[in-house]
């Protein structure tokens, strides 16, 4: 029997875990994420680097935002699925804390907490893009 392994993605240059996105911008087919404090360098754990990220050549018809009512670790929930463009039009400034980042074939998913109101909401940004994910740093 033939076995084929798919390696986990390791060695990313930066971590977005616990970082806060404050603004989502659509510039043509590019999606730009602006951060409160930047993001963490994986090479030197704990060092924050000021910057933003850009997902190039996004297919806006296939990019969505899921906002789920807070339910704790498990249980029933309700929520809303938005087209990414509609969500950004309604939410110019946000506080989205990234907890998990997942990357696959032409796709990136960022999951975490959307802060505001009485309780945070669970939120998933589901992005489909043909181009690269670019880290743009001040250094």
C-alpha atoms as one frame of an Amber mdcrd trajectory, in Angstrom:
protein
   0.000   0.000   0.000   1.353   3.458  -0.929   1.322   6.149   1.753   1.626
   9.853   1.056   2.083  12.413   3.827   1.019  16.024   3.838   3.288  17.973
   6.147   1.855  20.560   8.499   2.623  24.145   7.588   5.482  25.142   9.881
   8.005  27.924   9.891   5.610  30.789   9.149   7.510  34.073   9.467   4.937
  35.628  11.816   2.176  34.502  14.141  -1.222  36.199  14.173  -2.307  34.404
  17.378  -3.737  36.869  19.949  -3.249  39.784  17.534  -6.063  42.315  17.098
  -7.284  43.349  13.630  -8.676  46.885  13.784  -9.618  47.472  10.158 -10.470
  45.433   7.059  -9.908  47.152   3.706 -10.817  46.029   0.203  -8.488  47.557
  -2.402  -9.484  46.202  -5.804  -9.084  42.446  -5.378  -6.715  42.745  -2.420
  -7.822  42.360   1.207  -5.773  44.408   3.674  -5.853  43.731   7.417  -4.608
  46.465   9.752  -3.514  45.537  13.264  -3.584  47.231  16.649  -0.018  46.281
  17.561   1.240  44.407  14.516   2.016  40.713  14.763   4.493  38.433  16.448
   7.755  37.342  14.896   8.047  33.571  15.132  11.821  33.700  14.875  12.153
  35.617  18.142   9.080  34.627  20.135   7.404  37.567  21.811   8.741  40.363
  19.585   5.958  42.407  18.011   6.488  43.834  14.550   4.334  46.732  13.340
   2.622  45.978  10.077  -0.369  44.773   8.128  -1.170  41.818   5.926  -2.541
  41.667   2.409  -4.277  38.764   0.714  -3.706  39.299  -3.001  -6.160  38.472
  -5.778  -9.092  37.604  -3.522 -12.222  36.151  -5.088 -14.714  38.385  -3.284
 -17.617  36.162  -4.367 -16.045  33.381  -2.278 -14.944  35.340   0.819 -17.227
  35.229   3.852 -17.449  36.286   7.488 -19.279  34.127  10.008 -20.363  35.852
  13.225 -21.698  33.480  15.873 -23.340  34.344  19.154 -21.158  33.454  22.117
 -21.925  29.964  23.399 -18.836  28.941  25.350 -16.885  25.839  24.410 -19.837
  23.898  23.006 -23.580  23.921  22.547 -26.175  25.416  20.269 -25.549  28.751
  18.628 -27.030  31.213  16.202 -25.217  33.514  13.872 -24.999  35.239  10.545
 -22.960  34.628   7.388 -21.891  37.800   5.554 -20.273  38.370   2.204 -16.862
  39.812   3.101 -17.586  43.024   1.156 -20.900  43.541   2.985 -19.299  42.939
   6.381 -16.509  45.445   5.728 -19.010  48.035   4.452 -20.981  47.725   7.724
 -17.918  47.483   9.997 -15.261  50.056   9.108 -13.468  49.689  12.454 -13.445
  46.416  14.373 -11.666  44.581  17.165 -11.143  41.031  15.909  -8.758  38.985
  18.057  -7.273  36.143  16.046  -7.036  32.876  17.954  -6.413  30.435  15.116
  -5.036  30.726  11.589  -5.445  27.955   9.021  -4.043  27.922   5.495  -4.852
  25.660   2.572  -5.082  25.605  -1.206  -5.987  29.187  -2.243  -7.607  29.711
   1.139  -6.981  31.243   4.518  -9.225  31.020   7.561  -8.840  33.201  10.613
 -10.957  32.391  13.657 -11.293  34.230  16.932 -13.268  36.758  18.923 -15.119
  39.792  17.614 -15.165  42.234  20.522 -17.882  44.825  21.088 -21.186  44.891
  22.895 -21.818  42.971  26.091 -20.084  39.726  25.113 -17.586  38.806  22.436
 -18.836  36.876  19.434 -17.086  33.995  17.770 -15.971  35.010  14.287 -14.469
  33.221  11.289 -13.018  35.019   8.277 -13.081  32.565   5.355 -10.940  33.959
   2.529 -10.406  32.564  -0.948  -7.475  34.159  -2.779  -5.416  33.256  -5.836
  -2.428  35.408  -4.857  -0.030  35.292  -1.940  -0.567  36.394   1.632   1.906
  39.244   2.135   3.215  40.500   5.470   3.993  44.217   5.130   6.142  45.421
   8.020   7.567  48.790   9.039  11.003  47.229   9.595
